[in-house]
mmCIF file of C-alpha atoms in Angstrom:
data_model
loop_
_atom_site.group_PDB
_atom_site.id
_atom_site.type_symbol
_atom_site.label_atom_id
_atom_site.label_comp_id
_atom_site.label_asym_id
_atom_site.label_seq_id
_atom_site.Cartn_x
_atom_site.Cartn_y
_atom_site.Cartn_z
ATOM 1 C CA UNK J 1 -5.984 -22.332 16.335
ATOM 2 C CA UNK J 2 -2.727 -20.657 15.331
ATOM 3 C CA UNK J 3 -3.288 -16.947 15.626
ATOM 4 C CA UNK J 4 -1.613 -16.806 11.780
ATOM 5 C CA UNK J 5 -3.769 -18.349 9.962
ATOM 6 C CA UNK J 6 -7.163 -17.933 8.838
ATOM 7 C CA UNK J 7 -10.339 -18.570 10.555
ATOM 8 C CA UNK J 8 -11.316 -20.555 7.250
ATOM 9 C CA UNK J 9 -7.726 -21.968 6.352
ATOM 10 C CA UNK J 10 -6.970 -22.397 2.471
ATOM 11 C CA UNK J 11 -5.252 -25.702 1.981
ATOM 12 C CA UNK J 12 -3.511 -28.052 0.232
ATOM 13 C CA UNK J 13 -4.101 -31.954 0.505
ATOM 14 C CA UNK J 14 -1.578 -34.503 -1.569
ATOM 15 C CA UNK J 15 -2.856 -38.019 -1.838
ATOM 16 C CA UNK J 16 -0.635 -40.545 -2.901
ATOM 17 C CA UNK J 17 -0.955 -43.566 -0.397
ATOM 18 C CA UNK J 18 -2.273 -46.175 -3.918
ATOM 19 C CA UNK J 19 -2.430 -45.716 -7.582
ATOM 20 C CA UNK J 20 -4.046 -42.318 -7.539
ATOM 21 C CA UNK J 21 -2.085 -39.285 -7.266
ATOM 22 C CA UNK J 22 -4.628 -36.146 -5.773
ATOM 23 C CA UNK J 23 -4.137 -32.604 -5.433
ATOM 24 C CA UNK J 24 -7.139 -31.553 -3.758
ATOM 25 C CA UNK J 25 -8.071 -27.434 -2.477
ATOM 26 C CA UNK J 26 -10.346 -26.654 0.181
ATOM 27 C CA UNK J 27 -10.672 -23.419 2.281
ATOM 28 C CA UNK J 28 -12.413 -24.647 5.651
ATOM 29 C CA UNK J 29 -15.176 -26.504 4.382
ATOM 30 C CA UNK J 30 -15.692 -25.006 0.727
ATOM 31 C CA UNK J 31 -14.153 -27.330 -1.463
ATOM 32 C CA UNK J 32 -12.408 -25.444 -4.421
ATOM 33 C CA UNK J 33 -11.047 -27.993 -6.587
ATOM 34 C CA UNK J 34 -10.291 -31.853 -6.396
ATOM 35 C CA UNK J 35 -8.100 -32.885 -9.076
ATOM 36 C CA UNK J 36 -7.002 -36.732 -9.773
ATOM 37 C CA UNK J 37 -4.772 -38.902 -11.749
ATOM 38 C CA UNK J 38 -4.842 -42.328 -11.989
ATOM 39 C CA UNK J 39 -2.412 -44.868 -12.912
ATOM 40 C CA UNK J 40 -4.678 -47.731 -12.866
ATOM 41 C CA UNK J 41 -5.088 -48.502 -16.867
ATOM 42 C CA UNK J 42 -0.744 -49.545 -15.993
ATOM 43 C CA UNK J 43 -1.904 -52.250 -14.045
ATOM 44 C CA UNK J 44 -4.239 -53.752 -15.520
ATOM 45 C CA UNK J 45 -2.253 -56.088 -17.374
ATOM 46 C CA UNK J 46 -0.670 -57.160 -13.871
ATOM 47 C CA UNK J 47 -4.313 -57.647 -12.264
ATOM 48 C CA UNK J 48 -3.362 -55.735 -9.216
ATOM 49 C CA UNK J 49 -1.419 -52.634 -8.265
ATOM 50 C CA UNK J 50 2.183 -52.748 -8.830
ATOM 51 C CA UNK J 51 4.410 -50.745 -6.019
ATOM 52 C CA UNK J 52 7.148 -49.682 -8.533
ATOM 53 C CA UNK J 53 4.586 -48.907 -11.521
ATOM 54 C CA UNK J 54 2.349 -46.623 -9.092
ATOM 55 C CA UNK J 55 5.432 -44.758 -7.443
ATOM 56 C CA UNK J 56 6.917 -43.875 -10.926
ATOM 57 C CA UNK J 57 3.744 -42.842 -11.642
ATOM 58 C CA UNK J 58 3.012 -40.331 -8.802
ATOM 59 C CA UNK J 59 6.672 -39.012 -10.072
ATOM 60 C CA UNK J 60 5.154 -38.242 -13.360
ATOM 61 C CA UNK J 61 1.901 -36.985 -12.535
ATOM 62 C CA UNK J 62 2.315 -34.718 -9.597
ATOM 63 C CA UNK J 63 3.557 -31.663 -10.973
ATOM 64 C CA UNK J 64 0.733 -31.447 -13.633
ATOM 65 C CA UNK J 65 -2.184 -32.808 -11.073
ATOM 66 C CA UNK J 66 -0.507 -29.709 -8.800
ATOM 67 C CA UNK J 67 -0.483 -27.141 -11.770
ATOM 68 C CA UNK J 68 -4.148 -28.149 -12.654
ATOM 69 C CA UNK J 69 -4.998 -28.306 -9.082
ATOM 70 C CA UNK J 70 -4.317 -24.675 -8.746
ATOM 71 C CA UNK J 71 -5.649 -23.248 -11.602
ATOM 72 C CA UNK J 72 -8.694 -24.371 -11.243
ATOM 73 C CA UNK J 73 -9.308 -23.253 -7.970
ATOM 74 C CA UNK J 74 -7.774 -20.037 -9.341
ATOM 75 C CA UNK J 75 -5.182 -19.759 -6.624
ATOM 76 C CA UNK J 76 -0.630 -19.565 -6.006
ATOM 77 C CA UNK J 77 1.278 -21.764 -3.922
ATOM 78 C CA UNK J 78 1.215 -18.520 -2.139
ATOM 79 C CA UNK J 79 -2.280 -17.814 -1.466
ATOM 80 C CA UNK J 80 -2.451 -21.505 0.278
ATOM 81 C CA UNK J 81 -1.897 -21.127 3.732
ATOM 82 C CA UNK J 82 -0.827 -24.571 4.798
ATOM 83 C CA UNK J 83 -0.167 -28.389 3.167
ATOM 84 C CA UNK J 84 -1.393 -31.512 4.286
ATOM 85 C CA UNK J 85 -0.217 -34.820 2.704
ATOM 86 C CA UNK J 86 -1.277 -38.409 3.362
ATOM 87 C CA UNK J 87 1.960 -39.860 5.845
ATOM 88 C CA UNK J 88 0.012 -43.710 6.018
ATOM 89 C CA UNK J 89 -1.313 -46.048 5.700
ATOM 90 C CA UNK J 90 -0.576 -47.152 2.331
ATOM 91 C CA UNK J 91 2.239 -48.211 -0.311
ATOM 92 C CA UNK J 92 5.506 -47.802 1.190
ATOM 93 C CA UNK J 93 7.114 -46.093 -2.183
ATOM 94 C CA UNK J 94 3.586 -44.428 -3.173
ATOM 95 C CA UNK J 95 3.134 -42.579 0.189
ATOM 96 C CA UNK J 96 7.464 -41.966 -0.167
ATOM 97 C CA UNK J 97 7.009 -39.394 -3.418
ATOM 98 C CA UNK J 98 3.638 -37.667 -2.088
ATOM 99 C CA UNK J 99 5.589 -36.892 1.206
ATOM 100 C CA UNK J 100 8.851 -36.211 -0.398
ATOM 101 C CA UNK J 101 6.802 -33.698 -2.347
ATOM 102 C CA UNK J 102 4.698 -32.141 0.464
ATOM 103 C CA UNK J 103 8.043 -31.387 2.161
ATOM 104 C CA UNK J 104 9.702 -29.577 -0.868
ATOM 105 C CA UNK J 105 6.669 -27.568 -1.458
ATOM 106 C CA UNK J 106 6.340 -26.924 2.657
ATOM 107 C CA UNK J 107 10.221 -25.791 2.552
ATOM 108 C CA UNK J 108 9.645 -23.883 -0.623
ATOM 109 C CA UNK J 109 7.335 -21.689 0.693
ATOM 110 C CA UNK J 110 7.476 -21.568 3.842
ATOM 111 C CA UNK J 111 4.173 -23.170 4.759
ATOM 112 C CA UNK J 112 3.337 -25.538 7.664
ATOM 113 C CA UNK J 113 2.926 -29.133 7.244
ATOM 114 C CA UNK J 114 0.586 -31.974 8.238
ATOM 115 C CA UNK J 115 0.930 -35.359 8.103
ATOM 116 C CA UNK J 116 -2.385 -36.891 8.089
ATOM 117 C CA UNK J 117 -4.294 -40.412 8.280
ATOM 118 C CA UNK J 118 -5.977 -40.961 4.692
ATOM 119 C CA UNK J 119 -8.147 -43.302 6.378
ATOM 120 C CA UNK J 120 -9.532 -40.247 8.688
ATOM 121 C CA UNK J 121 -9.584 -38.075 6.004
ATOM 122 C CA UNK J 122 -12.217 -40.663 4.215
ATOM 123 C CA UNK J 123 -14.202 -39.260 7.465
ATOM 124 C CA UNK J 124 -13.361 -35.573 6.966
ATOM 125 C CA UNK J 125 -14.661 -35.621 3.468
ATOM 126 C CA UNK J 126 -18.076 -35.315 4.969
ATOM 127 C CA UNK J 127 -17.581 -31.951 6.176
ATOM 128 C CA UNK J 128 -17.058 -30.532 3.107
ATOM 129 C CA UNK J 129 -19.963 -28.775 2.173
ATOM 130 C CA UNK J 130 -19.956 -29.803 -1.581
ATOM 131 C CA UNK J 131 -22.249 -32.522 -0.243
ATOM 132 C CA UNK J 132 -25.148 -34.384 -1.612
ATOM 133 C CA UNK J 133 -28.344 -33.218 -0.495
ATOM 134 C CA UNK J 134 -28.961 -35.539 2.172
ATOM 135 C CA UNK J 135 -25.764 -34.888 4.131
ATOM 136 C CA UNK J 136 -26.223 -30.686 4.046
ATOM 137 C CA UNK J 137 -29.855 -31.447 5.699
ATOM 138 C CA UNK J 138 -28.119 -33.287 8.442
ATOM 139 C CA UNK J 139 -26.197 -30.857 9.757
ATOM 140 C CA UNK J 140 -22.785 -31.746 7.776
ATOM 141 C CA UNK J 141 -20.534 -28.408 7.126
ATOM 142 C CA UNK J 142 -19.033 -25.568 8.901
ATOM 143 C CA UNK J 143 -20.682 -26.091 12.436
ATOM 144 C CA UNK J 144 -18.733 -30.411 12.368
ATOM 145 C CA UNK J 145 -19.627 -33.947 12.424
ATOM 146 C CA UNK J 146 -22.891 -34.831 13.645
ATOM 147 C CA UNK J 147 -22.601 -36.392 17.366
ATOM 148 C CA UNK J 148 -22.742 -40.116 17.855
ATOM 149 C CA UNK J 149 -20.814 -40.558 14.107
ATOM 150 C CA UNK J 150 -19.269 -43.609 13.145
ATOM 151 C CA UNK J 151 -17.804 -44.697 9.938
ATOM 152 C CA UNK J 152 -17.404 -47.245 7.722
ATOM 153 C CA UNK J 153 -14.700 -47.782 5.656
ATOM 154 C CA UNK J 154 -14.285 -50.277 2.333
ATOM 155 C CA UNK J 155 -11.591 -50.245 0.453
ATOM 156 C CA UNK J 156 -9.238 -52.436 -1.489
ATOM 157 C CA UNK J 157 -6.852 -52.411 1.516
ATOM 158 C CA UNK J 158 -9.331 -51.839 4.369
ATOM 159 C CA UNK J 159 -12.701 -52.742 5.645
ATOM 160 C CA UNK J 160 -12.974 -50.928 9.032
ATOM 161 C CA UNK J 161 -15.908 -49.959 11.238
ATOM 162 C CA UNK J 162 -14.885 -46.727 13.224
ATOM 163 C CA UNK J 163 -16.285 -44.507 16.067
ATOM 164 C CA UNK J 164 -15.581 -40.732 15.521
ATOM 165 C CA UNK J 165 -15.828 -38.874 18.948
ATOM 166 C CA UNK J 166 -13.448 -36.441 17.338
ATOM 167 C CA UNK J 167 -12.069 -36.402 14.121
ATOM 168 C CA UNK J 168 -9.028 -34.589 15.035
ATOM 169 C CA UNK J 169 -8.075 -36.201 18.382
ATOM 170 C CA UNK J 170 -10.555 -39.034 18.939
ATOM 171 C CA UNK J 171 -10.900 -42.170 16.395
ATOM 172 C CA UNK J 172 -11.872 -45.680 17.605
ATOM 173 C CA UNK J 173 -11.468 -48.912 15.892
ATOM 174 C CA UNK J 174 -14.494 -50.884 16.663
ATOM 175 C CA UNK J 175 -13.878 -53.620 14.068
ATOM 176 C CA UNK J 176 -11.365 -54.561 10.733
ATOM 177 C CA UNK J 177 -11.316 -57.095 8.463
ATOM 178 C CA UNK J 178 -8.443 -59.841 9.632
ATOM 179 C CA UNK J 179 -7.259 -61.088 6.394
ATOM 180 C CA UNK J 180 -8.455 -59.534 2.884
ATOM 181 C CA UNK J 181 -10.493 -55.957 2.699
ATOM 182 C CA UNK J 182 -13.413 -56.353 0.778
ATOM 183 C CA UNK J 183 -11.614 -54.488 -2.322
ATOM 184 C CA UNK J 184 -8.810 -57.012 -2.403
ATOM 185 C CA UNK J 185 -12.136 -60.419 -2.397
ATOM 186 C CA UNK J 186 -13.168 -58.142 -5.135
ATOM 187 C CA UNK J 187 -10.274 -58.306 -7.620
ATOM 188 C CA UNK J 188 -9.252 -61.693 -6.328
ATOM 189 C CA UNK J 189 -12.958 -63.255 -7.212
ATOM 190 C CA UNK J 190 -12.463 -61.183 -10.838
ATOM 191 C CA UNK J 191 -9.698 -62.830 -11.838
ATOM 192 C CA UNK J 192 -10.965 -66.562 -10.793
ATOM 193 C CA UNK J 193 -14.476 -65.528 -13.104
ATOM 194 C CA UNK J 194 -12.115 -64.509 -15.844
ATOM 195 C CA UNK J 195 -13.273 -60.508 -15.259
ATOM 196 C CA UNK J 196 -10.490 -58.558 -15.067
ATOM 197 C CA UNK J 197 -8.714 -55.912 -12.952
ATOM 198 C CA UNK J 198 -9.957 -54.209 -11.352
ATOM 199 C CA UNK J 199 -12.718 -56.795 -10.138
ATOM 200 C CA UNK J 200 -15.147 -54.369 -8.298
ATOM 201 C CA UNK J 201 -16.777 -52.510 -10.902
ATOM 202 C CA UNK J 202 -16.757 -55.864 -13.307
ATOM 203 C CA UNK J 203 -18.564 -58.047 -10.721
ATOM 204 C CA UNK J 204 -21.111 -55.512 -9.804
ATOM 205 C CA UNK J 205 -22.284 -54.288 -13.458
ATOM 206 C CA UNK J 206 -22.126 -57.991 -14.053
ATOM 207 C CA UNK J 207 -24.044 -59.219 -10.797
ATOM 208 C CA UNK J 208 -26.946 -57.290 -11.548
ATOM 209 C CA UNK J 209 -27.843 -60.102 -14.538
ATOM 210 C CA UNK J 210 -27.321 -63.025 -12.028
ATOM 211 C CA UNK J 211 -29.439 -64.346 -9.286
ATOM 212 C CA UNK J 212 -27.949 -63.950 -5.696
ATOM 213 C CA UNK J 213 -29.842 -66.512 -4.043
ATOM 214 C CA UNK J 214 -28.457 -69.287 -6.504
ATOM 215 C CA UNK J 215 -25.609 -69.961 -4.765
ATOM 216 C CA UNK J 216 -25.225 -69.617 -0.686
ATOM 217 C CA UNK J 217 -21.546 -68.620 0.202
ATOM 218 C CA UNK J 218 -20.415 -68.200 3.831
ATOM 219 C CA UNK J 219 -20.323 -64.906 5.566
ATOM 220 C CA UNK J 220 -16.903 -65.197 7.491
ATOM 221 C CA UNK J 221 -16.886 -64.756 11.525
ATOM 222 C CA UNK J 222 -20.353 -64.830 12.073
ATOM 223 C CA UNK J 223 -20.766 -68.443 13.885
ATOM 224 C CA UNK J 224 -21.429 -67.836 17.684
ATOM 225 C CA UNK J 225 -17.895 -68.441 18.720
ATOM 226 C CA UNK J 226 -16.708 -65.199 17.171
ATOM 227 C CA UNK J 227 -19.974 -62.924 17.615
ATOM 228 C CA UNK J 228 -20.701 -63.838 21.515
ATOM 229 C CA UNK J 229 -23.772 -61.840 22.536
ATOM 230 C CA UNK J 230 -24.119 -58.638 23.067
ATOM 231 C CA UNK J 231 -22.965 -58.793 27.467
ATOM 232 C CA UNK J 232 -20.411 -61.302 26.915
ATOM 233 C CA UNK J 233 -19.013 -60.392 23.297
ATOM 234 C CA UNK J 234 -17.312 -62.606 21.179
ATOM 235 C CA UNK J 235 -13.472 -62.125 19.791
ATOM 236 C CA UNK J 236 -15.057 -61.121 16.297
ATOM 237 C CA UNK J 237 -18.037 -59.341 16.664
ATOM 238 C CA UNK J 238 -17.446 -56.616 14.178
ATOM 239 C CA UNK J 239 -14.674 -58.209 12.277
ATOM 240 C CA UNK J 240 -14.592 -59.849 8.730
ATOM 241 C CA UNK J 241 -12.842 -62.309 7.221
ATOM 242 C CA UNK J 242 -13.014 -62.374 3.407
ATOM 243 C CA UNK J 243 -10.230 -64.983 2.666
ATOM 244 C CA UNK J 244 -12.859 -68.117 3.109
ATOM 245 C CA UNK J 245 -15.836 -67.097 0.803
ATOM 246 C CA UNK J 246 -12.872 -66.330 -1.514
ATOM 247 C CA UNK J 247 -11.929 -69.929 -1.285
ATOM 248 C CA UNK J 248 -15.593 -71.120 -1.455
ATOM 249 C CA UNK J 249 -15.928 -69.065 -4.968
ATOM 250 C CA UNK J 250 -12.743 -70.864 -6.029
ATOM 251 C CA UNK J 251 -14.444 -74.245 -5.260
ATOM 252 C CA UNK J 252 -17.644 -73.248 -6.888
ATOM 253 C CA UNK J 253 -16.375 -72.934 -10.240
ATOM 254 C CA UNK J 254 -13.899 -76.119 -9.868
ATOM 255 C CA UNK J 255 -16.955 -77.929 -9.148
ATOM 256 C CA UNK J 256 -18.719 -77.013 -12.341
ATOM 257 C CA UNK J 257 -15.471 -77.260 -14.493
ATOM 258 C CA UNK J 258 -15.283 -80.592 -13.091
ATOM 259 C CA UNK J 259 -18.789 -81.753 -14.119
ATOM 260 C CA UNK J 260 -18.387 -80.511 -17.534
ATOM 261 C CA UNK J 261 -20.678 -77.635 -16.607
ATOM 262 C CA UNK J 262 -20.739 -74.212 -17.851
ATOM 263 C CA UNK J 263 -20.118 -71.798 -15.199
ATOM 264 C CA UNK J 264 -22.870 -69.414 -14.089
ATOM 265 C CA UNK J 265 -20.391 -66.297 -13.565
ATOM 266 C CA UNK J 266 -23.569 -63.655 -13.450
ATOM 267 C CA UNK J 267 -25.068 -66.329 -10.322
ATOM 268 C CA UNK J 268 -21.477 -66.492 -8.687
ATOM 269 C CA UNK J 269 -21.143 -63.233 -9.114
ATOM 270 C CA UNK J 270 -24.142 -62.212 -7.475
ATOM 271 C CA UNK J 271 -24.331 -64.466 -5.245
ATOM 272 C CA UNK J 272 -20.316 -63.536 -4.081
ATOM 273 C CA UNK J 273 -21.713 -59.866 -3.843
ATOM 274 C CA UNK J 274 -24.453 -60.276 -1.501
ATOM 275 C CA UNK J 275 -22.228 -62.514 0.894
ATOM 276 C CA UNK J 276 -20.076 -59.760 1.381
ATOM 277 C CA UNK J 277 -22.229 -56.877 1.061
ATOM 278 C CA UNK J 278 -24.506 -58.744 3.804
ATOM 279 C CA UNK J 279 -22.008 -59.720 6.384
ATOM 280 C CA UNK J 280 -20.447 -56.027 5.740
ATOM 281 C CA UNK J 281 -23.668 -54.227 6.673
ATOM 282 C CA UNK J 282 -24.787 -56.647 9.466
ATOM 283 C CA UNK J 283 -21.761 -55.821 11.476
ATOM 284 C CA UNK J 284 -21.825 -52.567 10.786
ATOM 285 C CA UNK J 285 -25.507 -51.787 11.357
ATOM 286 C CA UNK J 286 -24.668 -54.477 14.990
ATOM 287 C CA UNK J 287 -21.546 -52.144 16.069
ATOM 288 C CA UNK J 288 -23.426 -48.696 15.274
ATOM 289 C CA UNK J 289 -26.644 -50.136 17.858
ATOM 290 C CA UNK J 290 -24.586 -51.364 20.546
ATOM 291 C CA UNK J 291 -22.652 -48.105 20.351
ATOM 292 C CA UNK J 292 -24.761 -45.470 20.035
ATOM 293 C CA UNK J 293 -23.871 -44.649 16.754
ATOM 294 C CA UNK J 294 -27.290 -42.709 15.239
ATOM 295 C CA UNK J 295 -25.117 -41.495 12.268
ATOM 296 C CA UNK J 296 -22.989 -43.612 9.798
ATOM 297 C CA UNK J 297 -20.763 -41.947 6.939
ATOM 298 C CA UNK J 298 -19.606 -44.495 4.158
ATOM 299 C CA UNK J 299 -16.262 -44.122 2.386
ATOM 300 C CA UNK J 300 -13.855 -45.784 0.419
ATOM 301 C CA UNK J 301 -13.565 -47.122 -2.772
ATOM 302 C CA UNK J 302 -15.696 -49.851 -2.398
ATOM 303 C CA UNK J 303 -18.351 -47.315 -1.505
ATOM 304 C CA UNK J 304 -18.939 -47.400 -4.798
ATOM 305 C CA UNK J 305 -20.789 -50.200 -5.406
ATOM 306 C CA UNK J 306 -24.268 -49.797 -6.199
ATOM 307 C CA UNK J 307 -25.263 -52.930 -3.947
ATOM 308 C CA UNK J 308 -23.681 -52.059 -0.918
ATOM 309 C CA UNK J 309 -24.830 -48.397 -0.589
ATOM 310 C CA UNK J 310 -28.131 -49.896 -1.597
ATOM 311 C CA UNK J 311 -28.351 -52.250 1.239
ATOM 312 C CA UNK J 312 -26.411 -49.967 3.850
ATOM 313 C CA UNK J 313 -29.226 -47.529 3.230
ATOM 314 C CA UNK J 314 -32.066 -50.175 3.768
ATOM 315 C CA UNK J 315 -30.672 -51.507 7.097
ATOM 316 C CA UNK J 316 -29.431 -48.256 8.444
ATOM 317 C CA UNK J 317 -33.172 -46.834 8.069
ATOM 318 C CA UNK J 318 -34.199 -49.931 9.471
ATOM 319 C CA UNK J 319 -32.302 -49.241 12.339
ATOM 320 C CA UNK J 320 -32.633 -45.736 12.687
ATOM 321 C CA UNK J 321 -29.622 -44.726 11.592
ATOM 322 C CA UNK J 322 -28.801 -41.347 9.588
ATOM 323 C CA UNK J 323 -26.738 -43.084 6.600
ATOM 324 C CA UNK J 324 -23.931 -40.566 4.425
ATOM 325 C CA UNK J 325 -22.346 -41.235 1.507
ATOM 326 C CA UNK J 326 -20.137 -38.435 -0.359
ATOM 327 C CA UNK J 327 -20.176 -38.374 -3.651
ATOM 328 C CA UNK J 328 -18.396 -40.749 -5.623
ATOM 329 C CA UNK J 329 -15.688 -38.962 -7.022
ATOM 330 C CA UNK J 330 -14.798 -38.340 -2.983
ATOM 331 C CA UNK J 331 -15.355 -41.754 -2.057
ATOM 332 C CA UNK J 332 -12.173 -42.830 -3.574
ATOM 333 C CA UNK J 333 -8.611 -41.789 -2.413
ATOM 334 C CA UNK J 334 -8.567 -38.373 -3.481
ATOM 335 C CA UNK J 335 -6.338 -34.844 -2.750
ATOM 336 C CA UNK J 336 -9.723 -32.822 -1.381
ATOM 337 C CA UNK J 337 -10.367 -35.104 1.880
ATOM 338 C CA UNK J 338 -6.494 -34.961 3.191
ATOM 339 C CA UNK J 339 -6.946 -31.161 2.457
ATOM 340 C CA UNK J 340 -10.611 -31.207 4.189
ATOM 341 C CA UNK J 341 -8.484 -33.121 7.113
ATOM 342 C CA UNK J 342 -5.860 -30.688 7.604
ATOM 343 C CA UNK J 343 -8.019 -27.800 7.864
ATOM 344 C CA UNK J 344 -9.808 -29.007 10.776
ATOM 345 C CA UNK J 345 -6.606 -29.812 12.202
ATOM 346 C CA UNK J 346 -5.951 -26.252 11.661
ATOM 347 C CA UNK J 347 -9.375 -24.952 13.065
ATOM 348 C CA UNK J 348 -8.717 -26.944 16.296
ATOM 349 C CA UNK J 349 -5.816 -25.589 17.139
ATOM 350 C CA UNK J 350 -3.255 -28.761 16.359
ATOM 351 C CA UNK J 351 -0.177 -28.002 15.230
ATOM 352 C CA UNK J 352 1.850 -28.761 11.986
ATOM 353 C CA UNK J 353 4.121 -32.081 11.704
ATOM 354 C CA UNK J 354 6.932 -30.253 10.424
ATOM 355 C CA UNK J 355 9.558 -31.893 7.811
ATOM 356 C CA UNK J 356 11.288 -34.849 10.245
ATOM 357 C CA UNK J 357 8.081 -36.866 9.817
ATOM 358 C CA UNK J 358 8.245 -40.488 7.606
ATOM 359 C CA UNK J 359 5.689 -41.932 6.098
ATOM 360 C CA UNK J 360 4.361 -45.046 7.972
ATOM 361 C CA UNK J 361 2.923 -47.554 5.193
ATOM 362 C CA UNK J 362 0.995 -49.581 8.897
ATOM 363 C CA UNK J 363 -0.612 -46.159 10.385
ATOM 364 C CA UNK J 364 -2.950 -47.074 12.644
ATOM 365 C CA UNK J 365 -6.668 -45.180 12.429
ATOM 366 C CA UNK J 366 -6.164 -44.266 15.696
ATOM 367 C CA UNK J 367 -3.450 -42.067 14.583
ATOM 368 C CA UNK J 368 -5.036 -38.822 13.132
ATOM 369 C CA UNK J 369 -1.984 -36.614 12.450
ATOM 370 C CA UNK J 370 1.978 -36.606 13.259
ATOM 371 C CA UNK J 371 2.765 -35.148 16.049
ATOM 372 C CA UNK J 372 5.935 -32.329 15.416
#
């Protein structure tokens, strides 16, 4: 750790990798203040997030989501002893401004900068110790992750099933989705039913009315060529695809247009649901066994969604596996889990990025922080 800072490091975390601009304040693992604003009612009318719209929009928002930021947590640019902002993955002109900003502020004052991974960071929400009841009992706070943690990840522009051996130095990708994340099926399978942007909240408030066994879509890359068995294992064992049950829903409702047939949009949407929340948690619950994985933390946006925690939680306890989910204001991108990010960095001794850094819109997960 660097002898000038804190043993419990107050920082700053900038989020701006999507449509969400956060400004998030933690010292250590006490979470002060997570404060969001979201340009997503600007592109609605677009069904899907528009590059320009969103970067304009981080322009506009970040000093007053900054100015907010710190008075809540009743603190100065001063007080905080170091900034971390979200360098990838993300939108190329989103993640541009949050940077740009992180290095005027770091320059400003005189702080030191990291460049994180927001897709880490979804993992070093957990540590924060704001946490649900569950996750305090198991051991999530000051003293780190639990051993044998993986994560999974579902998003609108990921679906990714991690092994954390280290969240600061030591990520592994076990398994991704290869086409579309399960966000992106989400909004795509919206606007076919006639739902709306964005689709994830619409189908699942509206699934809950339809019948998910009506209707049997496919659940992508599970046919023995891509699974394999568990010696010899197959190319796509904990991947997804999304792109074909996408397709199928498309068929579905031509095939009822066609007959003169009203379409069943709560049964498609149900049905759509539990092919994706299924296939999701099958993989994930497969990769955590054959791993050792005995504790699974679920982030993301999708995280959301009442049916997938619903069935992660049965299968995990099936399985004997310790299942956490942040709340759901932190599941989302959000300010308080780069900042929760950074200050481990800062506990473990890893040193800041500096200001010669550029963002990188294809960071891998495997990439925690940038290097100086």
């Amino acid at each position: 750790m660097n002898p000038a800072l804190p043993k419990q490091p107050l920082v700053l975390g900038i989020e701006s990798s999507c449509d969400e601009t956060g400004v998030g304040i933690v010292r250590g693992t006490t979470l002060l203040t997570n404060t969001v604003s979201s340009s997503m009612d600007e592109h609605v009318r677009f069904g899907g997030v528009i590059p320009e719209i969103a970067s304009r929009a981080h322009l506009d928002a970040f000093v007053p989501t900054l100015q907010e930021s710190l008075h809540e947590a009743g603190v100065t640019l001063q007080d905080i002893d170091a900034i971390a902002v979200t360098s990838g993955p993300g939108l190329a002109g989103a993640l541009m401004v949050g940077v740009c900003a992180a290095k005027a502020l770091a320059v400003a004052t005189g702080k030191p900068l990291y460049a994180i991974n927001h897709l880490v960071a979804h993992v070093g929400v957990g540590l924060l110790d704001r946490q649900n009841d569950a996750g305090a009992a198991a051991g999530l706070g000051a003293d780190g992750l639990p051993e044998n943690l993986g994560a999974l990840l579902v998003s609108g522009g990921h679906t990714e099933i991690l092994r954390i051996r280290s969240i600061t130095d030591d990520v592994e990708l076990l398994g991704s989705t290869i086409d579309d994340a399960a966000g992106e099926a989400y909004d795509k399978v919206a606007r076919i039913l006639g739902l709306g942007y964005p689709g994830g909240p619409a189908i699942d408030k509206l699934a809950r009315q339809g019948n998910p066994k009506a209707i049997r879509f496919p659940r992508g890359l599970t046919q023995p060529k891509y699974m394999g068995t568990a010696e010899e294992k197959g190319p796509h064992r904990y991947d997804w695809s999304f792109s074909g049950l996408k397709t199928a829903v498309a068929r579905c409702v031509e095939q009822f247009e066609a007959r003169g047939e009203e379409v069943p949009v709560a049964d498609i949407a149900a049905a759509f649901q539990e092919a994706v929340v299924d296939v999701i948690t099958s993989k994930a619950v497969l990769a955590c066994r054959e791993h050792g994985i005995t504790d699974l933390l679920l982030g993301g946006g999708v995280a959301a969604n009442s049916r997938l925690r619903e069935l992660t939680g049965q299968r995990c306890a099936s399985a004997g596996i310790k299942l956490h989910v942040p709340p759901l204001n932190l599941c989302t991108d959000n300010g308080a889990m780069v900042a929760a990010l950074g200050a481990q960095l800062i506990m473990a001794g890893v040193g800041p990025s500096g200001v010669s850094f550029a963002p990188d819109s294809s960071m891998p997960v495997t990439t925690v922080s940038v290097p100086a």
